[in-house]
């Protein structure tokens, strides 16, 4: 084997010169890059996660509030609903002015007694008070064809968050304008 000529290596052999070292201790010209702190990476990751959560919360708030949505437990007698909820767990409803087309009108909000959650059967039995309340609110509503009752009531879960109301709603299959009765 032959090597290109170069300075004599150890023990008189002709080895090629060693390659230059990547980092030199001479001056600051080629100093090792500073090590990045892993704590800094975690802090930056935490900030990114917090910003993402804040943006998501803002989007949810915008969609719920700016589109006529009201917490289901906050509607009051006389409020009209654009649509009738189609699920058993209702958090928000879309309220509209009653002179706009709507499918439901809240005619009574009945407060349940405080205390421990009475259980679903007791809450449903309490909801039986809606029919007499409709007769008081709009005496002619029972004779009007297409008017039905829809009831929102607390669950064990919503009870823990302070929901103590049974909300009675007069519904119609087709959108209507104006008040019931």
PDB file of C-alpha atoms in Angstrom:
ATOM      1  CA  UNK A   1       0.000   0.000   0.000  1.00  0.00           C
ATOM      2  CA  UNK A   2       1.238   3.448  -0.694  1.00  0.00           C
ATOM      3  CA  UNK A   3       0.168   6.749   0.778  1.00  0.00           C
ATOM      4  CA  UNK A   4       0.678  10.174  -0.657  1.00  0.00           C
ATOM      5  CA  UNK A   5       3.785  11.781   0.572  1.00  0.00           C
ATOM      6  CA  UNK A   6       3.435  13.747   3.737  1.00  0.00           C
ATOM      7  CA  UNK A   7       5.282  14.467   6.913  1.00  0.00           C
ATOM      8  CA  UNK A   8       6.683  11.419   8.528  1.00  0.00           C
ATOM      9  CA  UNK A   9       4.341   9.850  10.986  1.00  0.00           C
ATOM     10  CA  UNK A  10       5.140   8.030  14.182  1.00  0.00           C
ATOM     11  CA  UNK A  11       7.926   5.564  14.051  1.00  0.00           C
ATOM     12  CA  UNK A  12       9.024   6.884  10.678  1.00  0.00           C
ATOM     13  CA  UNK A  13       5.989   5.798   8.635  1.00  0.00           C
ATOM     14  CA  UNK A  14       4.489   8.000   5.990  1.00  0.00           C
ATOM     15  CA  UNK A  15       0.924   8.425   7.274  1.00  0.00           C
ATOM     16  CA  UNK A  16      -1.313  11.195   5.992  1.00  0.00           C
ATOM     17  CA  UNK A  17      -1.670  14.134   8.322  1.00  0.00           C
ATOM     18  CA  UNK A  18      -4.624  13.967  10.723  1.00  0.00           C
ATOM     19  CA  UNK A  19      -7.716  15.947   9.705  1.00  0.00           C
ATOM     20  CA  UNK A  20      -8.258  19.297  11.422  1.00  0.00           C
ATOM     21  CA  UNK A  21     -10.227  19.148  14.642  1.00  0.00           C
ATOM     22  CA  UNK A  22     -13.787  20.455  14.362  1.00  0.00           C
ATOM     23  CA  UNK A  23     -13.471  22.623  17.444  1.00  0.00           C
ATOM     24  CA  UNK A  24     -10.419  24.377  18.541  1.00  0.00           C
ATOM     25  CA  UNK A  25      -9.647  25.821  21.918  1.00  0.00           C
ATOM     26  CA  UNK A  26      -7.641  28.606  20.316  1.00  0.00           C
ATOM     27  CA  UNK A  27      -9.635  31.816  20.762  1.00  0.00           C
ATOM     28  CA  UNK A  28     -13.408  31.990  20.232  1.00  0.00           C
ATOM     29  CA  UNK A  29     -13.223  31.383  16.500  1.00  0.00           C
ATOM     30  CA  UNK A  30     -14.459  27.765  16.664  1.00  0.00           C
ATOM     31  CA  UNK A  31     -16.081  27.304  20.044  1.00  0.00           C
ATOM     32  CA  UNK A  32     -18.600  24.546  20.721  1.00  0.00           C
ATOM     33  CA  UNK A  33     -22.231  25.605  20.280  1.00  0.00           C
ATOM     34  CA  UNK A  34     -23.959  26.322  23.584  1.00  0.00           C
ATOM     35  CA  UNK A  35     -26.196  23.524  24.850  1.00  0.00           C
ATOM     36  CA  UNK A  36     -29.873  24.405  24.795  1.00  0.00           C
ATOM     37  CA  UNK A  37     -31.622  24.086  28.068  1.00  0.00           C
ATOM     38  CA  UNK A  38     -34.314  21.414  28.180  1.00  0.00           C
ATOM     39  CA  UNK A  39     -36.186  23.602  30.678  1.00  0.00           C
ATOM     40  CA  UNK A  40     -36.487  26.288  28.011  1.00  0.00           C
ATOM     41  CA  UNK A  41     -37.964  23.747  25.598  1.00  0.00           C
ATOM     42  CA  UNK A  42     -40.601  22.749  28.172  1.00  0.00           C
ATOM     43  CA  UNK A  43     -41.473  26.367  28.902  1.00  0.00           C
ATOM     44  CA  UNK A  44     -41.916  27.098  25.193  1.00  0.00           C
ATOM     45  CA  UNK A  45     -44.018  23.958  24.754  1.00  0.00           C
ATOM     46  CA  UNK A  46     -46.185  25.018  27.724  1.00  0.00           C
ATOM     47  CA  UNK A  47     -46.723  28.472  26.216  1.00  0.00           C
ATOM     48  CA  UNK A  48     -47.735  26.937  22.866  1.00  0.00           C
ATOM     49  CA  UNK A  49     -50.215  24.613  24.612  1.00  0.00           C
ATOM     50  CA  UNK A  50     -51.736  27.486  26.618  1.00  0.00           C
ATOM     51  CA  UNK A  51     -52.141  29.611  23.497  1.00  0.00           C
ATOM     52  CA  UNK A  52     -53.833  26.692  21.699  1.00  0.00           C
ATOM     53  CA  UNK A  53     -56.248  26.199  24.612  1.00  0.00           C
ATOM     54  CA  UNK A  54     -57.054  29.915  24.715  1.00  0.00           C
ATOM     55  CA  UNK A  55     -57.763  29.984  20.968  1.00  0.00           C
ATOM     56  CA  UNK A  56     -59.997  26.895  21.201  1.00  0.00           C
ATOM     57  CA  UNK A  57     -61.930  28.400  24.128  1.00  0.00           C
ATOM     58  CA  UNK A  58     -62.379  31.632  22.172  1.00  0.00           C
ATOM     59  CA  UNK A  59     -63.765  29.767  19.179  1.00  0.00           C
ATOM     60  CA  UNK A  60     -66.234  27.848  21.360  1.00  0.00           C
ATOM     61  CA  UNK A  61     -67.298  31.063  23.101  1.00  0.00           C
ATOM     62  CA  UNK A  62     -67.739  32.827  19.759  1.00  0.00           C
ATOM     63  CA  UNK A  63     -69.809  30.020  18.272  1.00  0.00           C
ATOM     64  CA  UNK A  64     -71.995  29.714  21.367  1.00  0.00           C
ATOM     65  CA  UNK A  65     -72.544  33.379  22.221  1.00  0.00           C
ATOM     66  CA  UNK A  66     -72.452  35.257  18.938  1.00  0.00           C
ATOM     67  CA  UNK A  67     -74.994  33.097  17.196  1.00  0.00           C
ATOM     68  CA  UNK A  68     -77.955  33.631  19.532  1.00  0.00           C
ATOM     69  CA  UNK A  69     -77.089  30.682  21.740  1.00  0.00           C
ATOM     70  CA  UNK A  70     -78.165  30.805  25.349  1.00  0.00           C
ATOM     71  CA  UNK A  71     -77.403  28.334  28.100  1.00  0.00           C
ATOM     72  CA  UNK A  72     -80.424  26.069  28.329  1.00  0.00           C
ATOM     73  CA  UNK A  73     -80.670  26.683  32.077  1.00  0.00           C
ATOM     74  CA  UNK A  74     -80.810  30.474  31.495  1.00  0.00           C
ATOM     75  CA  UNK A  75     -83.885  30.749  29.235  1.00  0.00           C
ATOM     76  CA  UNK A  76     -86.928  32.494  30.704  1.00  0.00           C
ATOM     77  CA  UNK A  77     -90.657  32.457  30.167  1.00  0.00           C
ATOM     78  CA  UNK A  78     -91.490  34.276  26.930  1.00  0.00           C
ATOM     79  CA  UNK A  79     -88.199  33.352  25.172  1.00  0.00           C
ATOM     80  CA  UNK A  80     -88.600  31.821  21.717  1.00  0.00           C
ATOM     81  CA  UNK A  81     -86.344  29.076  20.355  1.00  0.00           C
ATOM     82  CA  UNK A  82     -85.335  28.852  16.695  1.00  0.00           C
ATOM     83  CA  UNK A  83     -85.107  25.054  16.887  1.00  0.00           C
ATOM     84  CA  UNK A  84     -86.117  22.395  19.360  1.00  0.00           C
ATOM     85  CA  UNK A  85     -83.133  20.406  20.673  1.00  0.00           C
ATOM     86  CA  UNK A  86     -82.918  16.848  19.430  1.00  0.00           C
ATOM     87  CA  UNK A  87     -80.684  15.375  22.108  1.00  0.00           C
ATOM     88  CA  UNK A  88     -81.204  14.357  25.697  1.00  0.00           C
ATOM     89  CA  UNK A  89     -78.294  16.500  26.931  1.00  0.00           C
ATOM     90  CA  UNK A  90     -78.939  20.126  26.050  1.00  0.00           C
ATOM     91  CA  UNK A  91     -76.378  22.752  27.002  1.00  0.00           C
ATOM     92  CA  UNK A  92     -77.331  25.602  24.654  1.00  0.00           C
ATOM     93  CA  UNK A  93     -80.411  26.647  22.723  1.00  0.00           C
ATOM     94  CA  UNK A  94     -80.706  29.284  20.009  1.00  0.00           C
ATOM     95  CA  UNK A  95     -83.065  32.043  21.076  1.00  0.00           C
ATOM     96  CA  UNK A  96     -84.709  34.429  18.618  1.00  0.00           C
ATOM     97  CA  UNK A  97     -87.216  37.220  18.810  1.00  0.00           C
ATOM     98  CA  UNK A  98     -90.745  35.789  18.855  1.00  0.00           C
ATOM     99  CA  UNK A  99     -91.676  37.883  15.802  1.00  0.00           C
ATOM    100  CA  UNK A 100     -89.078  35.841  13.869  1.00  0.00           C
ATOM    101  CA  UNK A 101     -89.892  32.296  12.679  1.00  0.00           C
ATOM    102  CA  UNK A 102     -89.345  29.874  15.565  1.00  0.00           C
ATOM    103  CA  UNK A 103     -90.320  26.355  16.608  1.00  0.00           C
ATOM    104  CA  UNK A 104     -90.735  26.784  20.351  1.00  0.00           C
ATOM    105  CA  UNK A 105     -91.706  29.230  23.081  1.00  0.00           C
ATOM    106  CA  UNK A 106     -90.761  28.937  26.735  1.00  0.00           C
ATOM    107  CA  UNK A 107     -93.947  29.413  28.734  1.00  0.00           C
ATOM    108  CA  UNK A 108     -92.847  28.344  32.230  1.00  0.00           C
ATOM    109  CA  UNK A 109     -89.670  27.808  34.213  1.00  0.00           C
ATOM    110  CA  UNK A 110     -90.414  25.798  37.332  1.00  0.00           C
ATOM    111  CA  UNK A 111     -87.909  25.798  40.188  1.00  0.00           C
ATOM    112  CA  UNK A 112     -87.261  22.475  41.893  1.00  0.00           C
ATOM    113  CA  UNK A 113     -86.662  22.459  45.661  1.00  0.00           C
ATOM    114  CA  UNK A 114     -83.021  22.674  46.774  1.00  0.00           C
ATOM    115  CA  UNK A 115     -81.303  19.699  48.304  1.00  0.00           C
ATOM    116  CA  UNK A 116     -79.871  16.491  46.917  1.00  0.00           C
ATOM    117  CA  UNK A 117     -80.777  15.432  43.392  1.00  0.00           C
ATOM    118  CA  UNK A 118     -84.227  13.829  43.754  1.00  0.00           C
ATOM    119  CA  UNK A 119     -83.672  11.315  40.946  1.00  0.00           C
ATOM    120  CA  UNK A 120     -84.917  11.189  37.375  1.00  0.00           C
ATOM    121  CA  UNK A 121     -88.401   9.808  38.184  1.00  0.00           C
ATOM    122  CA  UNK A 122     -89.097  12.651  40.648  1.00  0.00           C
ATOM    123  CA  UNK A 123     -87.866  15.274  38.161  1.00  0.00           C
ATOM    124  CA  UNK A 124     -90.004  13.828  35.362  1.00  0.00           C
ATOM    125  CA  UNK A 125     -93.033  13.788  37.696  1.00  0.00           C
ATOM    126  CA  UNK A 126     -92.347  17.453  38.516  1.00  0.00           C
ATOM    127  CA  UNK A 127     -92.401  18.139  34.760  1.00  0.00           C
ATOM    128  CA  UNK A 128     -96.097  17.098  34.776  1.00  0.00           C
ATOM    129  CA  UNK A 129     -96.779  20.643  36.011  1.00  0.00           C
ATOM    130  CA  UNK A 130     -96.048  21.967  32.506  1.00  0.00           C
ATOM    131  CA  UNK A 131     -99.476  21.165  31.009  1.00  0.00           C
ATOM    132  CA  UNK A 132    -101.429  23.186  33.608  1.00  0.00           C
ATOM    133  CA  UNK A 133     -98.853  25.998  33.261  1.00  0.00           C
ATOM    134  CA  UNK A 134     -99.516  26.148  29.492  1.00  0.00           C
ATOM    135  CA  UNK A 135    -103.257  26.466  30.141  1.00  0.00           C
ATOM    136  CA  UNK A 136    -102.560  29.472  32.397  1.00  0.00           C
ATOM    137  CA  UNK A 137    -100.020  31.046  29.985  1.00  0.00           C
ATOM    138  CA  UNK A 138    -102.078  30.646  26.810  1.00  0.00           C
ATOM    139  CA  UNK A 139    -105.593  29.303  27.463  1.00  0.00           C
ATOM    140  CA  UNK A 140    -106.298  28.720  23.759  1.00  0.00           C
ATOM    141  CA  UNK A 141    -103.028  26.850  23.091  1.00  0.00           C
ATOM    142  CA  UNK A 142    -104.484  23.433  23.912  1.00  0.00           C
ATOM    143  CA  UNK A 143    -107.129  23.858  21.208  1.00  0.00           C
ATOM    144  CA  UNK A 144    -104.557  24.955  18.615  1.00  0.00           C
ATOM    145  CA  UNK A 145    -103.520  22.025  16.405  1.00  0.00           C
ATOM    146  CA  UNK A 146     -99.842  21.198  16.204  1.00  0.00           C
ATOM    147  CA  UNK A 147     -98.894  22.621  19.623  1.00  0.00           C
ATOM    148  CA  UNK A 148     -96.990  20.094  21.730  1.00  0.00           C
ATOM    149  CA  UNK A 149     -94.993  20.175  24.960  1.00  0.00           C
ATOM    150  CA  UNK A 150     -91.236  19.829  25.204  1.00  0.00           C
ATOM    151  CA  UNK A 151     -89.518  19.841  28.595  1.00  0.00           C
ATOM    152  CA  UNK A 152     -85.917  20.530  29.583  1.00  0.00           C
ATOM    153  CA  UNK A 153     -85.063  19.278  33.059  1.00  0.00           C
ATOM    154  CA  UNK A 154     -81.919  18.828  35.167  1.00  0.00           C
ATOM    155  CA  UNK A 155     -79.882  15.655  35.195  1.00  0.00           C
ATOM    156  CA  UNK A 156     -77.786  14.451  38.117  1.00  0.00           C
ATOM    157  CA  UNK A 157     -74.784  15.987  36.359  1.00  0.00           C
ATOM    158  CA  UNK A 158     -76.352  19.416  35.718  1.00  0.00           C
ATOM    159  CA  UNK A 159     -77.776  19.402  39.260  1.00  0.00           C
ATOM    160  CA  UNK A 160     -74.190  19.421  40.555  1.00  0.00           C
ATOM    161  CA  UNK A 161     -73.615  22.625  38.542  1.00  0.00           C
ATOM    162  CA  UNK A 162     -76.656  24.326  40.083  1.00  0.00           C
ATOM    163  CA  UNK A 163     -79.395  23.546  37.545  1.00  0.00           C
ATOM    164  CA  UNK A 164     -82.682  23.391  39.510  1.00  0.00           C
ATOM    165  CA  UNK A 165     -85.252  24.261  36.834  1.00  0.00           C
ATOM    166  CA  UNK A 166     -87.757  22.440  34.684  1.00  0.00           C
ATOM    167  CA  UNK A 167     -88.251  24.457  31.494  1.00  0.00           C
ATOM    168  CA  UNK A 168     -91.611  24.055  29.746  1.00  0.00           C
ATOM    169  CA  UNK A 169     -91.675  24.798  26.001  1.00  0.00           C
ATOM    170  CA  UNK A 170     -94.630  24.916  23.614  1.00  0.00           C
ATOM    171  CA  UNK A 171     -93.500  23.578  20.255  1.00  0.00           C
ATOM    172  CA  UNK A 172     -94.924  23.535  16.769  1.00  0.00           C
ATOM    173  CA  UNK A 173     -93.972  21.270  13.907  1.00  0.00           C
ATOM    174  CA  UNK A 174     -93.721  24.153  11.464  1.00  0.00           C
ATOM    175  CA  UNK A 175     -92.008  27.450  12.291  1.00  0.00           C
ATOM    176  CA  UNK A 176     -94.366  30.152  13.481  1.00  0.00           C
ATOM    177  CA  UNK A 177     -94.156  33.848  14.263  1.00  0.00           C
ATOM    178  CA  UNK A 178     -95.724  35.546  17.257  1.00  0.00           C
ATOM    179  CA  UNK A 179     -96.644  34.256  20.679  1.00  0.00           C
ATOM    180  CA  UNK A 180     -98.541  31.056  21.464  1.00  0.00           C
ATOM    181  CA  UNK A 181    -102.287  31.357  21.929  1.00  0.00           C
TER     182      UNK A 181
END
